[in-house]
Short mmCIF file of C-alpha atoms in Angstrom, two decimals:
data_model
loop_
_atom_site.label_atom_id
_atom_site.label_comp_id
_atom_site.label_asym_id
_atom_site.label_seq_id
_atom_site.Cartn_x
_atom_site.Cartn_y
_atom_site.Cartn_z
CA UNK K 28 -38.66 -33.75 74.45
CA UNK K 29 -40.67 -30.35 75.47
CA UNK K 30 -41.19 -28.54 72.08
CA UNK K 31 -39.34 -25.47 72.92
CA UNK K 32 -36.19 -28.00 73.66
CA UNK K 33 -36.56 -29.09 70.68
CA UNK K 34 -36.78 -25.72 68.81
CA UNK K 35 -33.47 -25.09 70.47
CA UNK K 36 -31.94 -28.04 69.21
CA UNK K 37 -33.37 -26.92 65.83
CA UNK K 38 -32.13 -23.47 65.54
CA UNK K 39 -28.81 -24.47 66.88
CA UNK K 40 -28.36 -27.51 64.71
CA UNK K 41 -29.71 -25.09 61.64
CA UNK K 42 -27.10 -22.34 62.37
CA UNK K 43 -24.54 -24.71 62.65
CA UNK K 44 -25.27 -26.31 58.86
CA UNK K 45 -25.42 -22.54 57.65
CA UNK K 46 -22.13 -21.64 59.21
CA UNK K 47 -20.90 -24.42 57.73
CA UNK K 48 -21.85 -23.91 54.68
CA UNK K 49 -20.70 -20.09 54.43
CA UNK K 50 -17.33 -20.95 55.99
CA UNK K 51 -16.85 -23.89 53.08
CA UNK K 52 -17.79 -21.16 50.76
CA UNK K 53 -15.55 -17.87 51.81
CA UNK K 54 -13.03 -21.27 51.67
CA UNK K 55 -13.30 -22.28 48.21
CA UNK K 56 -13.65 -18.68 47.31
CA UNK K 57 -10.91 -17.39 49.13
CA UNK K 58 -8.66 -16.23 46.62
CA UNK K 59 -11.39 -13.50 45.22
CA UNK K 60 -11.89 -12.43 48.43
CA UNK K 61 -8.16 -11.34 48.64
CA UNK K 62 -7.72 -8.00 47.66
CA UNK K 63 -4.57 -7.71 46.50
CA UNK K 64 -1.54 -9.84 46.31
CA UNK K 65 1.70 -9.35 47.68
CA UNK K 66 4.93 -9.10 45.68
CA UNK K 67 5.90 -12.71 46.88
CA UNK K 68 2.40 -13.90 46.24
CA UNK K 69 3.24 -12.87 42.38
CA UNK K 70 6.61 -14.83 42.25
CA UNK K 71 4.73 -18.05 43.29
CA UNK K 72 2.07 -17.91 40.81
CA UNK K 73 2.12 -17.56 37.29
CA UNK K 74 -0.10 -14.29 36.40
CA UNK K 75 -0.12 -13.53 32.35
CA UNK K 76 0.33 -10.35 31.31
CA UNK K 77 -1.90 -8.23 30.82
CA UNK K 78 -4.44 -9.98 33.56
CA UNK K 79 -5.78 -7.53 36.22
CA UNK K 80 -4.62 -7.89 39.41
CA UNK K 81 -3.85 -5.48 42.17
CA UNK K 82 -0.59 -5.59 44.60
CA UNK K 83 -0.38 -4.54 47.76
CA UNK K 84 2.98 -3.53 49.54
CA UNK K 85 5.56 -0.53 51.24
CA UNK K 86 6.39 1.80 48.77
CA UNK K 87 10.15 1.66 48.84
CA UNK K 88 12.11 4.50 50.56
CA UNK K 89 13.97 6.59 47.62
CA UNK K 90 12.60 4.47 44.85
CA UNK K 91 9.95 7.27 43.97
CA UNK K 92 10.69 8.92 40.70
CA UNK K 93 8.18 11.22 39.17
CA UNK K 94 8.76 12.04 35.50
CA UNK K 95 6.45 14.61 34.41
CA UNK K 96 2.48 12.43 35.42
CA UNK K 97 4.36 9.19 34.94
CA UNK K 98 5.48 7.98 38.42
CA UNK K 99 7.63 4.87 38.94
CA UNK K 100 8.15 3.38 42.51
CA UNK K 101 8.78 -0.15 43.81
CA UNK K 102 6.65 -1.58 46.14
CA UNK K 103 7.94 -4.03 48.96
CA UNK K 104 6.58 -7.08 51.37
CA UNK K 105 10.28 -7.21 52.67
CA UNK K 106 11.02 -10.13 50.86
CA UNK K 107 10.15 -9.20 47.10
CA UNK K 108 9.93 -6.06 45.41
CA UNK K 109 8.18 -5.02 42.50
CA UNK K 110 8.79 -2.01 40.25
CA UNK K 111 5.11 -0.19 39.36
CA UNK K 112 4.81 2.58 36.64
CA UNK K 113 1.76 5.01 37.13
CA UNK K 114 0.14 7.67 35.55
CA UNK K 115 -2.55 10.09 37.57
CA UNK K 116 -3.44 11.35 40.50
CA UNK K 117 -2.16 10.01 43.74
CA UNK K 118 -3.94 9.55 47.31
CA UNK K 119 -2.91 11.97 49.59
CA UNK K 120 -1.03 9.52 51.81
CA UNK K 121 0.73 8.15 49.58
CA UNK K 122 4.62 8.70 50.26
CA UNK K 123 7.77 6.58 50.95
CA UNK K 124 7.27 3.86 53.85
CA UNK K 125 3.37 3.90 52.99
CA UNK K 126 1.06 0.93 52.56
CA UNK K 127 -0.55 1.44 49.05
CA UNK K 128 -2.45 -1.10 46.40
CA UNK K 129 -2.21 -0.89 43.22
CA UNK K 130 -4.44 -2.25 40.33
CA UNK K 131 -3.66 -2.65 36.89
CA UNK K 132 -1.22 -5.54 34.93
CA UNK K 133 2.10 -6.47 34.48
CA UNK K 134 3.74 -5.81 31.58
CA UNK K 135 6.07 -8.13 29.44
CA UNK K 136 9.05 -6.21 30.70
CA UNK K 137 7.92 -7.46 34.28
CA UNK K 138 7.08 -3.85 35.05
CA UNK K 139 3.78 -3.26 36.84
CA UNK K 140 1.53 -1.07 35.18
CA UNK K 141 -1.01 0.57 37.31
CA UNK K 142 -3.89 2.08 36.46
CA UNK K 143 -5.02 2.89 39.82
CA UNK K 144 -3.48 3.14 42.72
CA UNK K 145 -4.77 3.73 46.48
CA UNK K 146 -3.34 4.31 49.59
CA UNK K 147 -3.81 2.10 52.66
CA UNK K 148 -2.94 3.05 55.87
CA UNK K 149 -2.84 1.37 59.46
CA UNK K 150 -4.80 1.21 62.70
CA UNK K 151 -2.66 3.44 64.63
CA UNK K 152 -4.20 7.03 65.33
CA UNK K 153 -2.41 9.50 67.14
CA UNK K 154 -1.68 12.93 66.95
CA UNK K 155 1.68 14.55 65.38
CA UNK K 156 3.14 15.38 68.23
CA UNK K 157 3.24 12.16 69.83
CA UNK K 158 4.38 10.32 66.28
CA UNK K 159 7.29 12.17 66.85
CA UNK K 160 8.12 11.97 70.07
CA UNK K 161 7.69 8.63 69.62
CA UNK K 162 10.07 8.49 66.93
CA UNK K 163 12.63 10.44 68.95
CA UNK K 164 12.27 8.20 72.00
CA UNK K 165 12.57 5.11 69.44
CA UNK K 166 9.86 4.01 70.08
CA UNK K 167 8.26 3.82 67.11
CA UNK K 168 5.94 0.36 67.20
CA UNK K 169 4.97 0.14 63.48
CA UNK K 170 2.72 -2.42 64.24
CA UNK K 171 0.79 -3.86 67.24
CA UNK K 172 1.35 -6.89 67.00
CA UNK K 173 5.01 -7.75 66.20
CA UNK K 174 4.85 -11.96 65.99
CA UNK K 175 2.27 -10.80 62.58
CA UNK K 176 3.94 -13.05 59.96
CA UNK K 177 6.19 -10.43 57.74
CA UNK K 178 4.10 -10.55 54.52
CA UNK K 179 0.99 -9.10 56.54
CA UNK K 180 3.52 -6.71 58.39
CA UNK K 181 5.17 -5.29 55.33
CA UNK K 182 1.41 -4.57 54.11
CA UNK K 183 0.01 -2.76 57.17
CA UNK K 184 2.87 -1.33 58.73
CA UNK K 185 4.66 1.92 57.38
CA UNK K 186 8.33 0.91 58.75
CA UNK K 187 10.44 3.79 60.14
CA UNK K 188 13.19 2.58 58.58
CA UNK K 189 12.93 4.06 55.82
CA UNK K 190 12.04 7.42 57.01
CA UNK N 13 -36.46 -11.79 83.11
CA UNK N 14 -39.96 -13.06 83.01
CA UNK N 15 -41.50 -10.14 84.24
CA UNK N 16 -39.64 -8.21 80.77
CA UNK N 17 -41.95 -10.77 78.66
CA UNK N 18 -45.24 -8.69 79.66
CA UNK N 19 -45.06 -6.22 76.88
CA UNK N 20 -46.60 -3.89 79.35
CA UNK N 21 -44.14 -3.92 82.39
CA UNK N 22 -41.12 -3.89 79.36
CA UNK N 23 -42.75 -0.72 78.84
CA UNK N 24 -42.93 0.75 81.83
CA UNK N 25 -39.65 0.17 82.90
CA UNK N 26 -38.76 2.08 79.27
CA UNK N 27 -40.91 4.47 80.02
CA UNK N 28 -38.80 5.36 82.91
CA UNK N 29 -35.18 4.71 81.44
CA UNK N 30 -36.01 7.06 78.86
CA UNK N 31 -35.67 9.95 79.70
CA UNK N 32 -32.78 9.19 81.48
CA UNK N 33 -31.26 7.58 77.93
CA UNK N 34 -32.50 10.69 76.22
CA UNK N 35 -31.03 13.21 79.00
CA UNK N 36 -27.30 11.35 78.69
CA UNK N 37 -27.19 10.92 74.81
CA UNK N 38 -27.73 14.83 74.76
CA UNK N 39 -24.79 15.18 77.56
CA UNK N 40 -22.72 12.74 75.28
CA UNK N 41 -23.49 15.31 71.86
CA UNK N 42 -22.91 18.34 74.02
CA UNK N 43 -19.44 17.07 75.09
CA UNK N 44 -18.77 15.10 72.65
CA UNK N 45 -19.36 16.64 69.93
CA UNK N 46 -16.84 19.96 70.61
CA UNK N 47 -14.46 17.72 71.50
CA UNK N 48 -14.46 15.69 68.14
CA UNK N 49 -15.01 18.40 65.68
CA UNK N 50 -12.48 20.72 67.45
CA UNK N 51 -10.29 20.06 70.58
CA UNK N 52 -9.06 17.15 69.67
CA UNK N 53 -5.74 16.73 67.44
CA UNK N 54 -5.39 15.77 63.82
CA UNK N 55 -4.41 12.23 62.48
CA UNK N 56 -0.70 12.53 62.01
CA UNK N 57 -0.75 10.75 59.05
CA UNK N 58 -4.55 11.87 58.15
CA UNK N 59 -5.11 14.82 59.49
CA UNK N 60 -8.35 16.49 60.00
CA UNK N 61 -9.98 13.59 58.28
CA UNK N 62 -9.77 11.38 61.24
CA UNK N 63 -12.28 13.14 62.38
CA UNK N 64 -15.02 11.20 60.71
CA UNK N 65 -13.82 8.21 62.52
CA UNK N 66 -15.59 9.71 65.42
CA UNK N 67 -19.20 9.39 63.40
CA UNK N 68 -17.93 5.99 61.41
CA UNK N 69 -16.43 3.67 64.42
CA UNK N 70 -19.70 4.23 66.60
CA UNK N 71 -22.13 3.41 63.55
CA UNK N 72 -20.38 0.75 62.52
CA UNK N 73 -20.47 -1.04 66.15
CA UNK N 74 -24.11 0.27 66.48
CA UNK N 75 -24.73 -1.60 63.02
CA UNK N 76 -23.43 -4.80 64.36
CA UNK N 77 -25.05 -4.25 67.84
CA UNK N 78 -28.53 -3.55 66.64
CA UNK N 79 -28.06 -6.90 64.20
CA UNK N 80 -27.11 -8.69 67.44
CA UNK N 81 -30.10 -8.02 69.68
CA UNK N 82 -32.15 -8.49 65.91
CA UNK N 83 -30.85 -11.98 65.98
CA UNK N 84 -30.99 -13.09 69.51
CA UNK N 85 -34.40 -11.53 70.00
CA UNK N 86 -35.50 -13.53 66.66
CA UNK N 87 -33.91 -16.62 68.58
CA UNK N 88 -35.92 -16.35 71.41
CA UNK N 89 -39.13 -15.63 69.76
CA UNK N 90 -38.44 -18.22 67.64
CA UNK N 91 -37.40 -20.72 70.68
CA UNK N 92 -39.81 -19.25 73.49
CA UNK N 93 -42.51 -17.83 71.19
CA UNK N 94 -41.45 -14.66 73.76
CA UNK N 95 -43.85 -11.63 71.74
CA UNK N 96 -41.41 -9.03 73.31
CA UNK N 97 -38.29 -10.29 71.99
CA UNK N 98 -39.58 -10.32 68.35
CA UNK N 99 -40.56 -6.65 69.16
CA UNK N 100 -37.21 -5.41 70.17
CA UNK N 101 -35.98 -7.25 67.20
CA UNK N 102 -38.10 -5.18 64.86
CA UNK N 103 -37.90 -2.09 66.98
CA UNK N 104 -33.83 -2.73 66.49
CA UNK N 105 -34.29 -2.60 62.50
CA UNK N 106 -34.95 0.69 60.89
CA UNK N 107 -32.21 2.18 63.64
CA UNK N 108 -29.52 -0.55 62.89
CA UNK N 109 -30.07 -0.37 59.26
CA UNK N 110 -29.56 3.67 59.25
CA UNK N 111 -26.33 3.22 61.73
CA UNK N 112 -25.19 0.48 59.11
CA UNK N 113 -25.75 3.22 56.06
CA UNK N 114 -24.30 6.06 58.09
CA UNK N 115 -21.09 3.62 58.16
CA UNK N 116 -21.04 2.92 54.36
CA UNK N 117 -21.57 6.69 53.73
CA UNK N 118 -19.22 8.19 56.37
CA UNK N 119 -16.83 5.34 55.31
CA UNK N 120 -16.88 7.08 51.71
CA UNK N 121 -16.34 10.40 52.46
CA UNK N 122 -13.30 9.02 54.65
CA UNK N 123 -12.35 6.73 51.51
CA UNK N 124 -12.42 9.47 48.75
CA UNK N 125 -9.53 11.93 50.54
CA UNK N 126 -7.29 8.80 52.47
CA UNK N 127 -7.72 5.96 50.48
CA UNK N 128 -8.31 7.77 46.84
CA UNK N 129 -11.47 5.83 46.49
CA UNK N 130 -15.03 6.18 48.08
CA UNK N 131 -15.54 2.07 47.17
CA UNK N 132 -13.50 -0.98 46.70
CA UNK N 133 -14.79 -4.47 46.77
CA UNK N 134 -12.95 -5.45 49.45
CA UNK N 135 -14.09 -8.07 52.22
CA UNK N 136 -14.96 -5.62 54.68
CA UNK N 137 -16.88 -2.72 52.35
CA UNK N 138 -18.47 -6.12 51.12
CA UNK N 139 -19.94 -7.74 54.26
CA UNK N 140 -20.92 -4.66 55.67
CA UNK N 141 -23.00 -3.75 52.28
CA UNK N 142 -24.57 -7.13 53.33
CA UNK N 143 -25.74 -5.97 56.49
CA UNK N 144 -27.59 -3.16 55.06
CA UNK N 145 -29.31 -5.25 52.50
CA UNK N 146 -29.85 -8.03 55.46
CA UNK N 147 -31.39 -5.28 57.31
CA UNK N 148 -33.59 -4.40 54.58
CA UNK N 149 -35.04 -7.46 53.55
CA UNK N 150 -35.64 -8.13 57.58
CA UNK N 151 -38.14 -5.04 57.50
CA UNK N 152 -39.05 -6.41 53.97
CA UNK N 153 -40.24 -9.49 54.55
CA UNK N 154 -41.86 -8.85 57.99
CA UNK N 155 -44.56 -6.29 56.16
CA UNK N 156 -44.74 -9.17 53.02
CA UNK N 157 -47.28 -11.18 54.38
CA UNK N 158 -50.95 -11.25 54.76
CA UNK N 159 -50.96 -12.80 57.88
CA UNK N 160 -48.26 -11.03 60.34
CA UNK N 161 -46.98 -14.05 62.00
CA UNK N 162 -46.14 -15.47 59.11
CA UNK N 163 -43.42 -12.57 58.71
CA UNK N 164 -42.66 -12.19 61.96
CA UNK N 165 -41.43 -15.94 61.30
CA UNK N 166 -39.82 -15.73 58.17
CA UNK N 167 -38.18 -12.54 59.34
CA UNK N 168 -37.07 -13.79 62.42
CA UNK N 169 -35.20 -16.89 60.07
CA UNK N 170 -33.57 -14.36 58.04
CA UNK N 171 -32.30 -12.32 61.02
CA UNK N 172 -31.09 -15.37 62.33
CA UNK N 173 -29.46 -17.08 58.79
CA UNK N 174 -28.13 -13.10 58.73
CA UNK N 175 -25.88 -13.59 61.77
CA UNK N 176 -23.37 -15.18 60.55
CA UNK N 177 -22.30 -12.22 58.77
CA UNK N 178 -21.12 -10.73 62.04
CA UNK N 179 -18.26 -12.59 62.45
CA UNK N 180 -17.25 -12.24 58.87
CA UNK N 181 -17.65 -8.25 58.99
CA UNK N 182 -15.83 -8.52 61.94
CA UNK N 183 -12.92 -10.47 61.37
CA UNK N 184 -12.50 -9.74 57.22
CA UNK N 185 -9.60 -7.58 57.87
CA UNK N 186 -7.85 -10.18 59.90
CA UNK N 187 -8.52 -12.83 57.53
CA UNK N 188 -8.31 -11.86 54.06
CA UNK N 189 -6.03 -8.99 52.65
CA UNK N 190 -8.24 -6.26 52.39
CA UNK N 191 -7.65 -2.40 51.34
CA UNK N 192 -9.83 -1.58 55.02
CA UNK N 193 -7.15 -0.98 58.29
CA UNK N 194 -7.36 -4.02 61.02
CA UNK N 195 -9.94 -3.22 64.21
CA UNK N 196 -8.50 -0.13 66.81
CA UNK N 197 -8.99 -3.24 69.27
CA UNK N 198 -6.39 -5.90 69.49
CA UNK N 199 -5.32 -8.48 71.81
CA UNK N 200 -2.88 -5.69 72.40
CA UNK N 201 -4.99 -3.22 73.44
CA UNK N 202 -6.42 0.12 71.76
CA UNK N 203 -4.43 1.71 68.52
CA UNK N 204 -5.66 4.97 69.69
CA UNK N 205 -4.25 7.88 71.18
CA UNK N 206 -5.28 8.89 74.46
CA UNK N 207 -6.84 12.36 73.19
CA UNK N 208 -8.69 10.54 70.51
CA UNK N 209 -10.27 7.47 73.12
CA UNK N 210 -12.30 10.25 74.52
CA UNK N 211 -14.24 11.82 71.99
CA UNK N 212 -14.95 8.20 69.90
CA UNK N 213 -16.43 6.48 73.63
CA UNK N 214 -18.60 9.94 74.10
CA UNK N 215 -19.80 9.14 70.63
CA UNK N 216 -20.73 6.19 71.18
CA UNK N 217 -22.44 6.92 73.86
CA UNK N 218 -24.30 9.50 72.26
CA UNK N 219 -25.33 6.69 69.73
CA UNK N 220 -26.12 3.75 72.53
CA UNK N 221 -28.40 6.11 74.35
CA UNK N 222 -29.93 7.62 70.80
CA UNK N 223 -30.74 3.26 70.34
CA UNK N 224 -32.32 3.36 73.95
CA UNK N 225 -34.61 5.87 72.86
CA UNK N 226 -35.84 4.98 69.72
CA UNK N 227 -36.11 1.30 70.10
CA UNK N 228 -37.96 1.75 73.05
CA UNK N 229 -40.23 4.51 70.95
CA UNK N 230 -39.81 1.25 68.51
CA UNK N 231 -41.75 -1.42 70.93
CA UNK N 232 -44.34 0.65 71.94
CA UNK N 233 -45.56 1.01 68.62
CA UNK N 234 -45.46 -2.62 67.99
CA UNK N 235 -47.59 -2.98 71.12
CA UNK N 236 -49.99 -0.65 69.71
CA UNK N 237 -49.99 -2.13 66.45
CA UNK N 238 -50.84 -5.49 68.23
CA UNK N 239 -53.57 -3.96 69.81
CA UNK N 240 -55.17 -1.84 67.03
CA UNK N 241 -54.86 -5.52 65.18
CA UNK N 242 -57.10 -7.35 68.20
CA UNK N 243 -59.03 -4.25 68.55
CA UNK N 244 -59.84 -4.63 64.71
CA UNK N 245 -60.62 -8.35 64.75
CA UNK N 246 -62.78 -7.67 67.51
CA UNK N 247 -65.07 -5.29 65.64
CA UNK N 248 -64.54 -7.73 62.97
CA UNK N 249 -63.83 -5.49 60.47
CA UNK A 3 -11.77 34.77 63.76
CA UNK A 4 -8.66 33.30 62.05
CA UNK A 5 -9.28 30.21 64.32
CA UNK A 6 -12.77 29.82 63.60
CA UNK A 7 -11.82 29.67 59.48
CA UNK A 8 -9.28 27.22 60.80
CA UNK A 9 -11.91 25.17 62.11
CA UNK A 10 -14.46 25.74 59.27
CA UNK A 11 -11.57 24.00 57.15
CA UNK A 12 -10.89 21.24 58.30
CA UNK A 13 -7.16 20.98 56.76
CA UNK A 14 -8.54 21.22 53.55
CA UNK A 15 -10.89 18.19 53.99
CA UNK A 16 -13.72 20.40 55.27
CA UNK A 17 -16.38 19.01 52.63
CA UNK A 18 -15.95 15.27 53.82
CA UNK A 19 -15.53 16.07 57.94
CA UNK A 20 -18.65 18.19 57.93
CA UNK A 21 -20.80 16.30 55.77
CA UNK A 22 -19.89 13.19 57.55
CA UNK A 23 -21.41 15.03 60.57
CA UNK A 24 -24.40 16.13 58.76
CA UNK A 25 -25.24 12.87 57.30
CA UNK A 26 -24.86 11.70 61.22
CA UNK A 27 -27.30 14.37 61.89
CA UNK A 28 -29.89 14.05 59.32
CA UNK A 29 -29.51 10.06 59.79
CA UNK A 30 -30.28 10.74 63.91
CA UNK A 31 -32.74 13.29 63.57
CA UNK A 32 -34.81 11.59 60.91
CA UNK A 33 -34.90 8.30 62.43
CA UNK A 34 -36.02 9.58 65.56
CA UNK A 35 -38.81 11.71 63.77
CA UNK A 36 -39.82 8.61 62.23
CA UNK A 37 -40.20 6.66 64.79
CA UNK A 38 -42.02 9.16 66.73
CA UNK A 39 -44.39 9.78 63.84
CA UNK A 40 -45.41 5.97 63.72
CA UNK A 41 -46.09 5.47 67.32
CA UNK A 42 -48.22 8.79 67.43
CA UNK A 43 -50.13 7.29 64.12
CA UNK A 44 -50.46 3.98 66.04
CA UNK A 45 -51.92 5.63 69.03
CA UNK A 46 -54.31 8.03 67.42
CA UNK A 47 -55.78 4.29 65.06
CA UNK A 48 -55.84 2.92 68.58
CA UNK A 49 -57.82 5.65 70.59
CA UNK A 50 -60.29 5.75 67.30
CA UNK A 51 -60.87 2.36 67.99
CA UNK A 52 -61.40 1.94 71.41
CA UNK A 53 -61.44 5.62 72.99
CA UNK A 54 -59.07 5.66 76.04
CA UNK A 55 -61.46 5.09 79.32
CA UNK A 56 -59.89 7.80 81.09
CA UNK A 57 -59.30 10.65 79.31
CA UNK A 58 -55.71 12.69 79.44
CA UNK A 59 -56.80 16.09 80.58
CA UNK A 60 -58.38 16.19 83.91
CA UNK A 61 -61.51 17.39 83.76
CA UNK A 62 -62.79 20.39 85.59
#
């Protein structure tokens, strides 16, 4: 074998093990490399209180209520809801139908208490005009890619609905 | 493609795209740049703010880019022993790792007003930090030696070892829940408006020209420095 | 005049528009000064070295 072959073969078979290696890593590791949980990720796993997580989800159309700086909302993946209590500042986008994470801990009373919370928002730019033209055609495609299974969805989709 | 491994045809035929890079990355700020900053519309959810994507999208491919021709010219000089290729690769550095900072910093001024943060550890914020240190320690290492080839070498390993960071920068917000939005590419096309496709393609043109430019500014000086080095070992001093 | 303060406010977000543009500047500018400055250095070791064998300037 000419010595340059066999550098190929080398480099290949060396980026190969590394890849390996990394992927078996980010594996074993994958559930600090989550940034937030959904609402049903929380019902299937048992988090103490007082542990720091952070959710991610819709903030629930109408279930804002802001009581002097205290705010209380529920966040949504569609299939479980959570109610969060907050206290501070909040993004500018953060409003009804928005994709938000919050971090903080859940309280005894099963009541999310966040210390922080951030806005997320989707991959979809386009002026205001043609959001709501859109909108008054109906044809409003919160996300691009529909078959997205619903947890995902819920998280980077703000749903019409509830507008 | 042989004829490209003579460092001195590779730079004559820079010396004559050149000025032709130069003369189009200008046309692409002229244009470009109006466009972005004022003609076309606001975010409807972000406002004026999506803006910045115009400066953050096309440093953030230019960061991966430049780390792409860093790698696969470190394979081939590592494969082919082909001089040229390691001298794109560390012509490719200094540029990639200020497009991979302009990303991070851009991405925090964007962060601060949208998100309500400038930093989260995230999967994305987190790989693409990586680049910027890869980058570094890829400059790093090739000035750490006594003898250059020996960092050209050990460079040329990390660039390569690097790489598969690409993939993870690139697919982090499709794989792990992160507080970063999914690519404006999809199997379903472009998440863009029409209005806003212009201005972010003349921008990175602008930047893909501006990388013309300097990297070929880049491998001229490591032919010099190759020759000052023989020149020097000829004298013997 | 009213459009141009518009445009100098970016909806309120004018501090993180512009200096996103302005780090994109200084980051374009100063690379490209940089690597200009190393290949002249490079050159000038070079021509000490071994002086070119036919000089720039045409001579008279």
């Amino acid at each position: 074998m000419k010595r340059k072959t066999q550098r190929l073969y080398f480099i290949l078979l060396g980026g190969l093990a590394v890849a390996t290696g990394i992927a078996l890593v980010l594996a074993a590791f994958e559930d600090s490399i989550v940034f937030f949980y959904s609402p049903s990720d929380l019902s299937q796993q048992t988090i103490n209180p007082g542990q720091r997580i952070r959710i991610g989800g819709l903030v629930e159309a109408g279930s804002v209520i802001k009581d002097g700086d205290t705010v209380t909302f529920k966040v949504t993946d569609t299939a479980e809801t959570l109610s969060i209590s907050y206290r501070g500042i909040l993004p500018d986008l953060f409003r009804e139908g928005q994709g938000i994470v919050a971090e903080g801990a859940l309280l005894a009373s099963g009541v999310f208490q966040a210390s922080d919370v951030l806005a997320k928002h989707d991959e979809n730019y386009m002026p205001p005009e043609v959001a709501d033209a859109l909108k008054a055609a109906g044809e409003w495609r919160p996300s691009q890619d529909g078959a997205e299974d619903a947890e995902t969805a819920a998280v980077e989709t703000i749903s019409t609905e509830t507008q | 493609m042989h004829a490209l491994a003579n460092p001195n045809r590779f730079l004559k035929l820079g010396d004559r795209i050149q000025p032709w890079a130069l003369g189009l990355c200008l046309i692409c700020l002229a244009v470009g740049l109006p466009i972005a900053l004022a003609f076309s519309p606001p975010d409807y959810q972000q406002g004026d703010t999506v803006r910045i994507m115009y400066i953050h999208v096309p440093a953030a491919w230019m960061s991966l880019f430049c780390y792409g021709v860093m790698a696969a010219g470190s394979a081939s000089f590592l494969i082919w022993r082909q001089p040229v290729a390691n001298m794109m690769a560390r012509a490719s550095a200094p540029v990639g790792a200020m497009f991979a900072g302009l990303c991070l910093l851009t991405g925090m001024l964007w962060g601060e007003p949208m998100w309500g943060t400038p930093w989260v550890w995230d999967a994305r914020l987190t790989s693409m930090l990586v680049l910027f240190f890869l980058y570094l320690g890829y400059m790093a290492l090739g000035d750490a030696f006594d003898r250059p080839e020996q960092g050209d070498k050990a460079g040329a390993i990390l660039a390569l070892v690097g790489s598969v960071n690409l993939p993870i920068i690139k697919f982090s917000v499709d794989w792990w829940n992160s507080l970063h939005q999914p690519s404006i590419f999809s199997m379903a096309g472009i998440s863009l408006d029409s209005s806003m496709i212009l201005p972010l393609f003349l921008m990175v043109g602008a930047f893909q020209t501006f990388y013309i430019v300097v990297v070929l500014m880049g491998v001229r000086t490591q032919v010099l420095t190759a020759k000052v080095r023989a020149a020097r070992l000829m004298r013997g001093t | 005049m009213e459009q141009f303060q518009t445009f100098i406010d970016m909806g309120g977000y004018a501090f993180f528009v512009w200096s996103a543009y302005a780090l994109a500047t200084a980051g374009l500018v100063g690379v490209w000064y940089m690597y200009r400055r190393t290949m002249k250095i490079r050159q000038a070791e070079l021509d000490q070295l071994r002086p070119p064998r036919e000089p720039d300037a045409p001579q008279e």
